[in-house]
Every structure is written in C-alpha cells, then in structure tokens.
Short mmCIF file of C-alpha atoms and ligand atoms in Angstrom, two decimals:
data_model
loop_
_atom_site.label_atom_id
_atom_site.label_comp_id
_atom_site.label_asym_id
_atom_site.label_seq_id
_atom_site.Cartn_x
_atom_site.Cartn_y
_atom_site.Cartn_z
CA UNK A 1 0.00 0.00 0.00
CA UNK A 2 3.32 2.15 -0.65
CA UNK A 3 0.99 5.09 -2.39
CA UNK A 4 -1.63 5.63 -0.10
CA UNK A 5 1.25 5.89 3.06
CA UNK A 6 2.70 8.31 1.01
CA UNK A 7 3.02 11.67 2.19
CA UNK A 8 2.65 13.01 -0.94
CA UNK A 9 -1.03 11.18 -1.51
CA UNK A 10 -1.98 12.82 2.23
CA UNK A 11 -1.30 16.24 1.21
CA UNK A 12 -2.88 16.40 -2.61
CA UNK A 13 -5.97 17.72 -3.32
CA UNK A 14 -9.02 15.03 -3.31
CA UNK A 15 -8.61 15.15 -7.37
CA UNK A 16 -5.05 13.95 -7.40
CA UNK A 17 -5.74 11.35 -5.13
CA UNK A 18 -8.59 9.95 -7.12
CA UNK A 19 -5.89 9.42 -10.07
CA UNK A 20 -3.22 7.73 -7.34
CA UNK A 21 -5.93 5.60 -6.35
CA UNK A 22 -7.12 4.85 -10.19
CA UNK A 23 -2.83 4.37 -10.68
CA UNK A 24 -2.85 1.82 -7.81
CA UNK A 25 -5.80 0.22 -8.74
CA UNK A 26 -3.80 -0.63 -12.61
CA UNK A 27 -0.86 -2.19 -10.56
CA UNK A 28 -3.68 -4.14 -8.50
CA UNK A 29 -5.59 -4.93 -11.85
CA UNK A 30 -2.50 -6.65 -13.55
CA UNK A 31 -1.60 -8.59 -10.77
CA UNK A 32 -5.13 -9.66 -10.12
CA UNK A 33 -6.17 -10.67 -13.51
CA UNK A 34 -3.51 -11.92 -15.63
CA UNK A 35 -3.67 -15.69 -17.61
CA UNK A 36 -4.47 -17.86 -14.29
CA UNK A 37 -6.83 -15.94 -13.28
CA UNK A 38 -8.20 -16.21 -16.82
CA UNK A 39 -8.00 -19.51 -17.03
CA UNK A 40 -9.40 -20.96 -13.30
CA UNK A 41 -12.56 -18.49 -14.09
CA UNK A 42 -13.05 -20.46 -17.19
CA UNK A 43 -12.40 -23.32 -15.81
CA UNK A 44 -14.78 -22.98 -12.56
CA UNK A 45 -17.43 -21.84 -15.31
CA UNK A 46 -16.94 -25.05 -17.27
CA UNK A 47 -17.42 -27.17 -14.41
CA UNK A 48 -18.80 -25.65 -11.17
CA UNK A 49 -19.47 -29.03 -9.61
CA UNK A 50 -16.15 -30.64 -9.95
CA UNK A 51 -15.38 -33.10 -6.70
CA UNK A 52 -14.40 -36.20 -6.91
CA UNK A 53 -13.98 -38.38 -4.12
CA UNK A 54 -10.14 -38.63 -3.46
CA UNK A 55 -9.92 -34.65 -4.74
CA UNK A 56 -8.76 -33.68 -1.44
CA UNK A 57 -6.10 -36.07 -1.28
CA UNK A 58 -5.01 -35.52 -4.28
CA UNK A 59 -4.84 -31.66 -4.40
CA UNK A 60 -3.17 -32.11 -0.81
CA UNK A 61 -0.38 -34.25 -2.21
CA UNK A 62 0.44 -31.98 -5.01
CA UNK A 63 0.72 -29.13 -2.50
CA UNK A 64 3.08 -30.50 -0.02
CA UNK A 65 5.36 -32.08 -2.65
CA UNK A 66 5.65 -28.81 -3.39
CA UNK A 67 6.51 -27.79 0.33
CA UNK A 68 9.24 -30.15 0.45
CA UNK A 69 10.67 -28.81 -2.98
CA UNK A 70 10.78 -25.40 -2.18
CA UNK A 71 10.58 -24.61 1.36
CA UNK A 72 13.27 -25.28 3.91
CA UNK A 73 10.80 -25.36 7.16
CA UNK A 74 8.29 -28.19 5.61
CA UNK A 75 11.35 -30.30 4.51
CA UNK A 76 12.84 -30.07 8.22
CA UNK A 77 9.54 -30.90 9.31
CA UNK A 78 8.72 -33.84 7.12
CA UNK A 79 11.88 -34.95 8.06
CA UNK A 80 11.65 -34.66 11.32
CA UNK A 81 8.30 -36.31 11.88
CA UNK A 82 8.67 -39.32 9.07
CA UNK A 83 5.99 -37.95 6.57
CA UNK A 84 6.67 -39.35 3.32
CA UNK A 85 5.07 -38.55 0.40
CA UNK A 86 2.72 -38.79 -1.37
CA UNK A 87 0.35 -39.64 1.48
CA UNK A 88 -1.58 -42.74 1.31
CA UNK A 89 -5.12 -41.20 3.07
CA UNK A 90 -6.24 -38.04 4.89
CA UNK A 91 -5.66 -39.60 7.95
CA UNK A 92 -1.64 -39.74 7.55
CA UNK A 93 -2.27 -36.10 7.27
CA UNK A 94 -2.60 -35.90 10.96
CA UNK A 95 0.63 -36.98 11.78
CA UNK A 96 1.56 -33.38 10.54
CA UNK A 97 2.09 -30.97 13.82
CA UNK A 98 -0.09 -27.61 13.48
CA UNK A 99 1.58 -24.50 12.07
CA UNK A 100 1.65 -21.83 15.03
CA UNK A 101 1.21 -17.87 14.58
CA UNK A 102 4.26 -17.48 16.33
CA UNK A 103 5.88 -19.84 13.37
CA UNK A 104 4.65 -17.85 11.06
CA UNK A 105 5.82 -14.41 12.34
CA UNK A 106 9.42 -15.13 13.18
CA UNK A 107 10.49 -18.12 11.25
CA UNK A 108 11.94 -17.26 7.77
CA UNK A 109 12.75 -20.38 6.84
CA UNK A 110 8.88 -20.27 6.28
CA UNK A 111 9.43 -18.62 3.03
CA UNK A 112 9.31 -20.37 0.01
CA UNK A 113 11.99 -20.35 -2.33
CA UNK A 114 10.42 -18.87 -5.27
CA UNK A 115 9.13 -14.85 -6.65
CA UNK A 116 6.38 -14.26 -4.71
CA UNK A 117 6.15 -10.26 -4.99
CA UNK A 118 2.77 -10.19 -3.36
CA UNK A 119 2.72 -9.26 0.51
CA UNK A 120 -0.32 -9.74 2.32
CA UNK A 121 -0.33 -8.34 6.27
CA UNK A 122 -2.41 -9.21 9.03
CA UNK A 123 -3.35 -7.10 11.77
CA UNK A 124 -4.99 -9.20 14.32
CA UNK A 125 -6.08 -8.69 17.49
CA UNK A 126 -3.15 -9.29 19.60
CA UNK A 127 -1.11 -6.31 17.92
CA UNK A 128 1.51 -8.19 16.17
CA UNK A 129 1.31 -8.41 12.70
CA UNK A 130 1.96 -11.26 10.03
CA UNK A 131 3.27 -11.16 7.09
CA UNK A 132 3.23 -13.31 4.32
CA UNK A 133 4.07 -14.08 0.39
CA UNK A 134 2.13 -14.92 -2.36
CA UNK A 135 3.07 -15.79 -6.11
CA UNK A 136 0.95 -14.01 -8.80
CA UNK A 137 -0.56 -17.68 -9.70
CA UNK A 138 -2.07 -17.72 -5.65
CA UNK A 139 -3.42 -13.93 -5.55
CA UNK A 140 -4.71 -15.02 -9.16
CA UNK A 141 -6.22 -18.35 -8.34
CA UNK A 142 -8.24 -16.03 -5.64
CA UNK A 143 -9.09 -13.39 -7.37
CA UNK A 144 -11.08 -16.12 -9.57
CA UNK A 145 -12.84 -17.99 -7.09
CA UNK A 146 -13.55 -14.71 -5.58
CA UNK A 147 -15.37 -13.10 -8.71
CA UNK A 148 -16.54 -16.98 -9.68
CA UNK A 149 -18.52 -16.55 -6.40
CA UNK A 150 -20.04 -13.45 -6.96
CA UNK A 151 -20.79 -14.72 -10.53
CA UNK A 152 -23.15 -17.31 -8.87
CA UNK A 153 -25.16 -14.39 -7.38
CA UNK A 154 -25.40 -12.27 -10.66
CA UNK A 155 -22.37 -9.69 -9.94
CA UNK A 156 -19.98 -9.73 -13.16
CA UNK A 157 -16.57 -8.03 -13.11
CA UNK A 158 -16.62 -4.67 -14.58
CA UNK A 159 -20.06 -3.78 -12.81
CA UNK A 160 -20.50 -1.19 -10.39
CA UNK A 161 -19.26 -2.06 -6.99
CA UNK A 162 -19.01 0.68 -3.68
CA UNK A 163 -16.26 -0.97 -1.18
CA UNK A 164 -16.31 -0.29 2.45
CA UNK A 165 -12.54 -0.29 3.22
CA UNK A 166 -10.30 0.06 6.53
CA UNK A 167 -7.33 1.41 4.82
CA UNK A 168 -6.52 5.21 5.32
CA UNK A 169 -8.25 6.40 1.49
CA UNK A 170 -8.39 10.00 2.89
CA UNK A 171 -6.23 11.45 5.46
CA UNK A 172 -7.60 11.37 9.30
CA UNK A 173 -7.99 15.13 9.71
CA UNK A 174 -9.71 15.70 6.06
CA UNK A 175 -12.13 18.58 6.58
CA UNK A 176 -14.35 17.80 3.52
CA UNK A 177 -17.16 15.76 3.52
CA UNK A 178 -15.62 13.37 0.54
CA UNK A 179 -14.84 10.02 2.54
CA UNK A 180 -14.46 7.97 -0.59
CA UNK A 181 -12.06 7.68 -3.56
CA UNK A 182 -12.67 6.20 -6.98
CA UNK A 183 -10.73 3.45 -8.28
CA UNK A 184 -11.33 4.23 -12.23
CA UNK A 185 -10.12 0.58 -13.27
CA UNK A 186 -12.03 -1.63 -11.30
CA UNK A 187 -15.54 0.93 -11.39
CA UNK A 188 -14.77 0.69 -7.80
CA UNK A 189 -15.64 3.92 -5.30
CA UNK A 190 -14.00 3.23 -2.10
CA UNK A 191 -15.92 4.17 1.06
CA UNK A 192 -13.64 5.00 4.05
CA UNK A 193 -14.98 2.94 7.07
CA UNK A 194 -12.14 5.04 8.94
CA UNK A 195 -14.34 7.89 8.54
CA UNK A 196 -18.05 6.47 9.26
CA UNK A 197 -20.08 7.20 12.01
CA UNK A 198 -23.70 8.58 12.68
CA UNK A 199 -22.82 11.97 11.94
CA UNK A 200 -20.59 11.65 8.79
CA UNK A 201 -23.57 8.23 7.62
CA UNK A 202 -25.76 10.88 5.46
CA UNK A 203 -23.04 11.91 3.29
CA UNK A 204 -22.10 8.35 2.50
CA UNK A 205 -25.81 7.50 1.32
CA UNK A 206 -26.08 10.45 -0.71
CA UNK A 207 -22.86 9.55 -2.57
CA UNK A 208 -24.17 5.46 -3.13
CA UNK A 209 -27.44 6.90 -4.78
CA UNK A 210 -25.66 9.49 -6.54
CA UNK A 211 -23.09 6.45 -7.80
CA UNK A 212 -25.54 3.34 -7.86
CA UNK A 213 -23.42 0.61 -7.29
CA UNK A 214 -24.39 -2.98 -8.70
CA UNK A 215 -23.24 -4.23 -5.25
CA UNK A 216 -21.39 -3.94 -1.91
CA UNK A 217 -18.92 -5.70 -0.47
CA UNK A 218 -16.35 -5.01 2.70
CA UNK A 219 -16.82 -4.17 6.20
CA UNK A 220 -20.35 -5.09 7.00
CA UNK A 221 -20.40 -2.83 9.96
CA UNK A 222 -20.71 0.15 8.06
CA UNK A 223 -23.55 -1.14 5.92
CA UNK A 224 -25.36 -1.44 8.96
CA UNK A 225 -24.18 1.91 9.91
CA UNK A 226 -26.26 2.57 6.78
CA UNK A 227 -29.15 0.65 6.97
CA UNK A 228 -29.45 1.84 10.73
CA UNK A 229 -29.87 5.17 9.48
CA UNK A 230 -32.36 4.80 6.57
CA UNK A 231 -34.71 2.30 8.97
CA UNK A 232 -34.12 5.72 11.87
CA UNK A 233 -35.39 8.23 9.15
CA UNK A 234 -37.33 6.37 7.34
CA UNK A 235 -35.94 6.78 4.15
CA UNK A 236 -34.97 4.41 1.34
CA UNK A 237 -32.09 4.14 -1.28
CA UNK A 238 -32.57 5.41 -4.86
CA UNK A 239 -30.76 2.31 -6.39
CA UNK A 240 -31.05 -1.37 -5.88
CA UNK A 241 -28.26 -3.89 -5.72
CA UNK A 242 -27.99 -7.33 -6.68
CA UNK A 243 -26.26 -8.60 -3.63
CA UNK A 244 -24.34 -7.10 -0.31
CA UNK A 245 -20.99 -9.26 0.51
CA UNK A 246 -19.42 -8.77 3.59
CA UNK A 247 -16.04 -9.10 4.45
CA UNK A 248 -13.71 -9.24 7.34
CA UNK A 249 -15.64 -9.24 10.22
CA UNK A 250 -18.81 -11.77 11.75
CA UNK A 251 -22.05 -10.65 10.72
CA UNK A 252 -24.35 -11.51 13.19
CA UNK A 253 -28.28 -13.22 12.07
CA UNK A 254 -29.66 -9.79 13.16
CA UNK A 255 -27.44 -8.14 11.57
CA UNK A 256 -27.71 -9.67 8.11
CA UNK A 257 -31.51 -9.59 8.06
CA UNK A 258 -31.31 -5.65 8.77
CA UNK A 259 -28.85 -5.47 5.72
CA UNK A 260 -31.46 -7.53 3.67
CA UNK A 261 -34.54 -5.05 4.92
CA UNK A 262 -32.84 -1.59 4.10
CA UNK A 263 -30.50 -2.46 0.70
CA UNK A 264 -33.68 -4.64 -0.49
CA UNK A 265 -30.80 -7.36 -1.61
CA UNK A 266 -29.40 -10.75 -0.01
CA UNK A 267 -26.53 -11.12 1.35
CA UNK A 268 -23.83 -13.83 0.51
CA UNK A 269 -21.32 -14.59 3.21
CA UNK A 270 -17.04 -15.44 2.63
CA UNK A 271 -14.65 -16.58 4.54
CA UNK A 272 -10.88 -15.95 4.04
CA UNK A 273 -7.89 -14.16 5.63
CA UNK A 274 -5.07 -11.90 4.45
CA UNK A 275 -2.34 -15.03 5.66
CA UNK A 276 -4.39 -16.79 2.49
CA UNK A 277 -6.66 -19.02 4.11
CA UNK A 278 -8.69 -21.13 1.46
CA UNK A 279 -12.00 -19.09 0.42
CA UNK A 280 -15.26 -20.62 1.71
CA UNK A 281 -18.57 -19.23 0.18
CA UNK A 282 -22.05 -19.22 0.93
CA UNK A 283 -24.16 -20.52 -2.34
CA UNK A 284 -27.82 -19.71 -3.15
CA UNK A 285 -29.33 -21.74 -0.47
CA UNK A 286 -27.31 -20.24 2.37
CA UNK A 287 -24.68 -22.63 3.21
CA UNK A 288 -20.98 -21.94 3.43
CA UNK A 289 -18.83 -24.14 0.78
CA UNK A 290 -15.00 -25.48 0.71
CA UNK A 291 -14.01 -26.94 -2.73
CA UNK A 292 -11.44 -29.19 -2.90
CA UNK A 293 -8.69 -27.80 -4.81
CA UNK A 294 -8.91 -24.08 -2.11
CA UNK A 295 -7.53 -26.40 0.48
CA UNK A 296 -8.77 -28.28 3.84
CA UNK A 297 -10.12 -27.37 6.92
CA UNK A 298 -9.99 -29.56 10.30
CA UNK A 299 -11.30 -28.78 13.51
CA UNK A 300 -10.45 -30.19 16.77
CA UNK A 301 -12.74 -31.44 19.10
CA UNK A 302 -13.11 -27.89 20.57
CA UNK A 303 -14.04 -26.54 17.36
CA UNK A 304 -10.59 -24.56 16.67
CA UNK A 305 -10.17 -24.90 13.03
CA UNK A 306 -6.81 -25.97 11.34
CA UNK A 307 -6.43 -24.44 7.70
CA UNK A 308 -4.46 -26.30 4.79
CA UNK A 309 -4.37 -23.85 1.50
CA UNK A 310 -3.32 -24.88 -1.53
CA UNK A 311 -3.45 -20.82 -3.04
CA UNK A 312 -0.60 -19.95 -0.63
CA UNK A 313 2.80 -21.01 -2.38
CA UNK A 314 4.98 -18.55 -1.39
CA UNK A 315 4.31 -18.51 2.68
CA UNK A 316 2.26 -22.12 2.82
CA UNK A 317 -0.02 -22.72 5.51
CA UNK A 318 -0.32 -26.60 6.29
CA UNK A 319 -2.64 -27.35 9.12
CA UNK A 320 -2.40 -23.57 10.49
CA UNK A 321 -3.90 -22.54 13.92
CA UNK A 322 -5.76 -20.12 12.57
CA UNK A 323 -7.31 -18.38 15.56
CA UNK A 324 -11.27 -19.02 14.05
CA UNK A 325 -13.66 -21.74 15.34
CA UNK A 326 -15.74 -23.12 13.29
CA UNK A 327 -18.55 -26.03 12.61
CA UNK A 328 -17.86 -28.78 9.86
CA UNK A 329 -20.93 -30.50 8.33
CA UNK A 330 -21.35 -34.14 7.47
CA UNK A 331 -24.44 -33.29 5.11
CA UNK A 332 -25.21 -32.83 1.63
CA UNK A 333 -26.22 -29.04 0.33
CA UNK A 334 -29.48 -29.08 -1.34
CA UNK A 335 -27.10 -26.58 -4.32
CA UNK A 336 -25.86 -29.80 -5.48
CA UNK A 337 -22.27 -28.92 -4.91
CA UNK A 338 -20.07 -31.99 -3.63
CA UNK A 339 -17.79 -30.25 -1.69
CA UNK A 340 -17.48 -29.41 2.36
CA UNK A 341 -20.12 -27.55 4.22
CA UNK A 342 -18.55 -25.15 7.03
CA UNK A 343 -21.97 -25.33 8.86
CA UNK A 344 -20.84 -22.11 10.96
CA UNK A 345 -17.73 -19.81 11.88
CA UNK A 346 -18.10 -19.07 15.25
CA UNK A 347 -15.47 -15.98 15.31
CA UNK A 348 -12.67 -15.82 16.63
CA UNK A 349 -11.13 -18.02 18.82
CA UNK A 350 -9.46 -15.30 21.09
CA UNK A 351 -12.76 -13.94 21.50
CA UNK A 352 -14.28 -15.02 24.51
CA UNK A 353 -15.46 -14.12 27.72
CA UNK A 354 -13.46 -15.81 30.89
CA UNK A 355 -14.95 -16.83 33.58
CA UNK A 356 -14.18 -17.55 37.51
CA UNK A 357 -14.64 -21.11 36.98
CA UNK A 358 -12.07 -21.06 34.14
CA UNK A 359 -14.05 -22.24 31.18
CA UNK A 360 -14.80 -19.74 28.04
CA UNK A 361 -17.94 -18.53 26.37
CA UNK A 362 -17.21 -17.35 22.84
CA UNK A 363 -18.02 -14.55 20.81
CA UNK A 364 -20.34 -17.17 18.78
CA UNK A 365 -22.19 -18.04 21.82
CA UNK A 366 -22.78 -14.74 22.73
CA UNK A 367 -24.66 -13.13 19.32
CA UNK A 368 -26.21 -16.73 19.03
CA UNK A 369 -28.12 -14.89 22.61
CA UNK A 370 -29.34 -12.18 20.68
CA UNK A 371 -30.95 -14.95 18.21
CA UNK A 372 -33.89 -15.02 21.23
CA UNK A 373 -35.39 -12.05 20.46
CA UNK A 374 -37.23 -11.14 17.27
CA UNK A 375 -34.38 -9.53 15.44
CA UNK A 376 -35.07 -6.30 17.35
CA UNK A 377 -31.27 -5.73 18.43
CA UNK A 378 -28.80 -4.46 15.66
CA UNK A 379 -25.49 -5.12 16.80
CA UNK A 380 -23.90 -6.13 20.38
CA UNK A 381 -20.73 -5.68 21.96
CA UNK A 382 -19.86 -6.86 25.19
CA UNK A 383 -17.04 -5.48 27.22
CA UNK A 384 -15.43 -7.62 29.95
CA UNK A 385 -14.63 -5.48 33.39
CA UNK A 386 -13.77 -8.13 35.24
CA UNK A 387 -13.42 -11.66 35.50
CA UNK A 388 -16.89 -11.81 37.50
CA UNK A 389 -18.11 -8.78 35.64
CA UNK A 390 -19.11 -8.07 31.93
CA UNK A 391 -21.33 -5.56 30.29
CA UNK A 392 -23.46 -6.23 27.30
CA UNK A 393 -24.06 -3.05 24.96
CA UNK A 394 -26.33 -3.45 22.45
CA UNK A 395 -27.80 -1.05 19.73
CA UNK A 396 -31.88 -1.09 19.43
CA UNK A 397 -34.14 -1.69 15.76
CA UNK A 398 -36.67 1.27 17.20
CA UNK A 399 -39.08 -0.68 15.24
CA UNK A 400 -38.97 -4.19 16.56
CA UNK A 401 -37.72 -3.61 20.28
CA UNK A 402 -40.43 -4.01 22.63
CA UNK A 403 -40.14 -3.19 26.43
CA UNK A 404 -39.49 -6.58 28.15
CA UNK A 405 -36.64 -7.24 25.56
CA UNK A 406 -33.73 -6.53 27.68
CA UNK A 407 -35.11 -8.81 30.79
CA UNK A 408 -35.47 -11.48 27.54
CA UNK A 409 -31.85 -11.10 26.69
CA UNK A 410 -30.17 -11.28 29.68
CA UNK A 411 -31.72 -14.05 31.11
CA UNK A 412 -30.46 -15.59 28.02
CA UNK A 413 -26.69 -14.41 28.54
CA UNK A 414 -27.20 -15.14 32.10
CA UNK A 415 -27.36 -19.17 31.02
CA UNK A 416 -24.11 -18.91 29.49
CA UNK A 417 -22.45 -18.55 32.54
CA UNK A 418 -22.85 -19.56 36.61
CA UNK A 419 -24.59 -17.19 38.93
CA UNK A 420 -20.63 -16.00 39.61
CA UNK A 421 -20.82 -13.72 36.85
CA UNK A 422 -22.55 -9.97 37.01
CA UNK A 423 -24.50 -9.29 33.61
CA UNK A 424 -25.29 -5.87 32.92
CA UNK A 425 -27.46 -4.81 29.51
CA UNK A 426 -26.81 -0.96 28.27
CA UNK A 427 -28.20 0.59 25.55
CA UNK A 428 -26.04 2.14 23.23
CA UNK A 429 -26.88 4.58 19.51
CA UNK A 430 -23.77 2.66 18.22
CA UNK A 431 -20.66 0.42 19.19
CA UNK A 432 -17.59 1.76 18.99
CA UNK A 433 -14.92 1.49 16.32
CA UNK A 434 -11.33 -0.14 16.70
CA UNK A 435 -8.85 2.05 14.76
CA UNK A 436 -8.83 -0.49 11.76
CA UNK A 437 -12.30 0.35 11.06
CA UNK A 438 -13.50 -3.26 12.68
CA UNK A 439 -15.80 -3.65 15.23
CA UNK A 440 -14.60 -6.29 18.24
CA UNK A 441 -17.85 -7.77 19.76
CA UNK A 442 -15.71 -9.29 22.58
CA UNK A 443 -13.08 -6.52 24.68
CA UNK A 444 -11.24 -7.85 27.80
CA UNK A 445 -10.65 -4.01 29.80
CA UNK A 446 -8.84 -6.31 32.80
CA UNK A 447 -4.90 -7.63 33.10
ZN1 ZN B 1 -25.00 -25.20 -1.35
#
C-alpha cells in the first residue's frame, strides 16, 4: 500500500488522489487478472461441480510435494516427523504438527523459495502483525474464485461495486465531507470505514445513490451503519443492488436480516484471511462451501479450526492454527455442490469471555443470545470489566424492540455462565470502532 502511506497522496488535493488511487488500482488490476486468473474463471465456469472423491487427497499431495521442494521449514519438518510422500489417506495427514502464529511471524525459513512479490499483512487482534508471500498464480487463483462466487449471485466483473474499506483512502484530519475515492479501473468507489459514524452516515448515502453501485462488499459494519440510518429516518435508497458481501468481520443473524430489509438485496457470506486461508462461500441456499482444490479445513474437538491452503505457495499454511472456530458439516447441500459444508464460523477463537470457573464462552455463543429475540437488536458488543463482571451493549431496531426485551436477553446471557458472573445490559446509539475500522464484539478491559 506504498501510495496511499505516502506523504505526498496525504497532502494532494481530493482530485489527485482519485488518479493515485485509479494508478494503484492498474498495478492491482495486472496482478489480479492476468492468464491464471483467466484460465481458473473459465475453468470454474466449465465445471462448477467438480469433486471427486479422493480430490482432497489428491490436491493435498500436489501441494506438499511442493513444500518439500521449495521450502526449507516443511522439509525439516517432514523430516523430522517421518511424513513421506505422497500420502496414502487423509488420515496420515494428521501426523503433521499444526503450524503456530508465532511460526509464522518469526520463522523465515517459512518462506518459500520462489518470486512471490505479493505481501499480504495481518493485523490481528493481539497487535503483532503477520506477514506473508504470495506468487501471482495464488493472488490469481483467488481473485477467480472470488469473482466466480459473486458470478453465482449475478455480480460480473466490470459492474459497479461501492467498497467499504479500513485502509486510510483520505487522510484522518480531512475537513471535507468526501470520505471515498474512486478506483477508475475496477468501477470501484471506495468508502472509508475510517471515517463512518452517525454523523458523517448521510453523506455516505447520498454519494451510493448518486453512484448506484451494482453491489457492496467489505466491512459489513458500516452497511449497517447505513441501513441503521435509513430504517431511523425512514428513508430508502434510490438504487437497488444485486447482492451485499461482507467481508472481514462476523455478521451476526440480526445483523444480516437488517442489511437484507434496508438495501432490499441478499446477502452472501465469505470466509478468508489476508495469511491466504482457502476461500469458503455461501451458495444460493445459504450454506458456506469449501471446494477441494482451495484447500482443507480440520477442527479439533473444541471446534478450533486448522487451515491447509493450496493458493498460498509462497508462505504455505499446512494445518495452520488459525485463531477461528468453526462447525464442519457431514451433510449434503441441497445446491448440489459436492464439496465441504462449514456449517458455521463461530469468530474468533481469542474472543471469549473468561470466567471464575475457568471455562470460556465465545463470541459465537454470545450473538447466538441475541438470536432469542425477534431480530429487534442491531449489533452487540460486550465489554469484559472483570473476571466476575461483563457488560453487554447493544444497539436497538426502534421498530422491533419491545419493552421486556432486555429482561429477555439477559436471562439468556445469564445461562451462558454460573450465577458467579454480574450481567449488565446498556443501551447504546452505536458500538464503537477499533482504529482499523473493525468492530470487536468481545473486549477484555482487565490484566
Ligand atoms: Zn449449497
């Protein structure tokens, strides 16, 4: 993101930095969509249904004879654990120890031996940041799924889209109202999540129905920032998408059917992460896929999910402790596709509530709460004082809350935990942003 740390971007007029955006956006658009990317798109088109049974295997064993061609740490580690290849069934697999985010940060030998110009940077919740490699052939193999996926829900490349981002688009201490930038190439206006809150929200809606944007995708908080606001004032958009796709951050059931009510379009789900984790979508009937050839996810008996993805060559992540939890499916999807179903991603795993006793309650468990009530709160946070002490806030649909509500609610938190803990309810106009843009629904305010 060399251009938009530049000094030189902060300081130019809004003009100028429409064209640095527009210049970035060709250097994004050539490493993005070059001849794999071409030619998996075509491919996925030919032959959306494509699983056969030993896929997995097979996909897996071309990926970590790979790993022990071309990166020093895998061939130590096959060595030292007696993994020989090809693998005869998933269940050898096992015998592989997890990849740690400490590994990844401060081993180099985790670096692959080949160009692989693209960096990708995590943020995460701890504070320490990640960073890892990809070759043009992973970010392209992405890029394809990615658009393949919104291809299933009617959004083509080259249509309208308005992106809700967390990067810094316009400087912190901008006096005009402009909080978005247009990306010329990709017919992309970039929306500055940075920058939204309820005062600044009017300004952004004006600029969507002014631009009319085919569909949405990013940080899902600010859409409901949006929809918030029109369901307030009572006031619709002038333009209709074809689909909202959130990004980046867990969209609560509440959440998504407010999204659905004000933009007057569904909304399709996707899971991935800047360290390259394989991309899971949700298809037409609502469930979240995993096909074969993005990679393989595990989970433990806990629930904490171990990613294998085949799309990350140049930093490869072989049964990675991601830090998500998630829910793994036996069943069929009535879409037809063969692949996995990730029946749910539960957030985070750091993202839980302690309590005395020592167990956890996770972020999953606590918005699954809200699920008692009639979709009458928004959004939830809940800040954690203490270890016997933690404080719900939640954010009101004026339409659908009904006195009685609250009591409803946190009787329902209250079961998550013993009578040890202290559950307070507050009322809130809106939750508070981290500096990223993102929203944390779980904050521990105790050492
Ligand atoms: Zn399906």
């Amino acid at each position: 993101m060399g251009i938009l740390q530049d000094q030189l971007y902060a300081h130019s007029p809004i003009r100028l930095q429409n064209w640095l955006i527009s210049l970035y956006g060709i250097k994004l658009y050539r490493e993005r969509y070059g001849q794999y990317y071409e030619q998996e798109l075509e491919r996925l088109r030919r032959d959306p249904n494509e699983a056969a049974p030993d896929a997995s295997l097979k996909h897996l064993n071309e990926f970590l004879q790979f790993c022990a061609q071309h990166n020093a740490y895998y061939k130590r580690l096959f060595k030292e654990h007696g993994i020989t290849l090809p693998l005869e069934s998933l269940e050898d697999f096992k015998r592989v120890p997890p990849l740690e985010k400490e590994t990844l940060r401060t081993d180099e030998t985790i670096f692959s031996d080949l160009h692989a110009p693209i960096i990708g940077v995590t943020g995460g919740t701890t504070g320490k940041s990640i960073q890892v490699r990809f070759t043009e052939y992973d970010y392209q193999i992405r890029m394809a799924h990615l658009d393949y996926f919104k291809e299933q829900h009617g959004f083509y490349r080259g249509m309208k889209r308005a992106s809700f981002t967390g990067r810094m688009i316009c400087p912190r201490t901008q006096k005009n109202a402009v909080y978005w930038r247009y990306n010329a190439p990709m017919k992309q206006m970039l929306y500055s999540a940075v920058h939204s809150n309820p005062m600044t929200i009017p300004h952004y809606i004006d600029s969507l129905n002014e631009f009319r944007p085919v569909a949405l995708d990013g940080s899902p908080s600010d859409m409901i920032e949006i929809a918030k606001y029109l369901k307030t004032h009572q006031k619709t958009l002038a333009f209709r998408p074809i689909a909202l796709f959130p990004t980046s951050e867990t969209l609560t059931p509440s959440g998504r059917s407010l999204l659905e009510e004000m933009f007057q379009a569904p909304v399709y789900d996707q899971y991935a992460s800047s360290e390259g984790a394989p991309i899971v979508t949700e298809c037409e009937h609502g469930k979240m896929h995993l096909r074969p050839e993005m990679g393989i996810i595990e989970t433990d008996d806990s629930g904490e999910a171990f990613v294998t993805s085949f799309t990350t060559h140049g930093t490869p992540l072989v049964r990675y402790r991601i830090g998500d939890r998630m829910t793994i499916s036996e069943a069929t999807c009535s879409c037809g596709r063969r692949d996995t179903i990730i029946e749910s991603i539960d957030g985070r795993q750091m993202n839980y509530v302690e309590t005395p006793e020592g167990y956890k309650v996770f972020e999953g468990d606590l918005t699954a709460a809200v699920g008692v009530l009639p979709n009458s709160i928004i959004q939830i946070q809940v800040l954690q004082h203490k270890i016997d002490e933690i404080e719900m806030l939640y954010v009101k649909d004026e339409a659908r809350f009904e006195p009685g509500h609250e009591v409803a609610l946190r009787q329902e938190v209250e079961r998550l935990f013993t009578t040890r803990m202290n559950v307070f309810l507050r009322e809130v106009k809106s939750i508070q942003k981290e500096g990223n843009g993102k929203v944390r629904v779980v904050k521990r305010l105790y050492t």
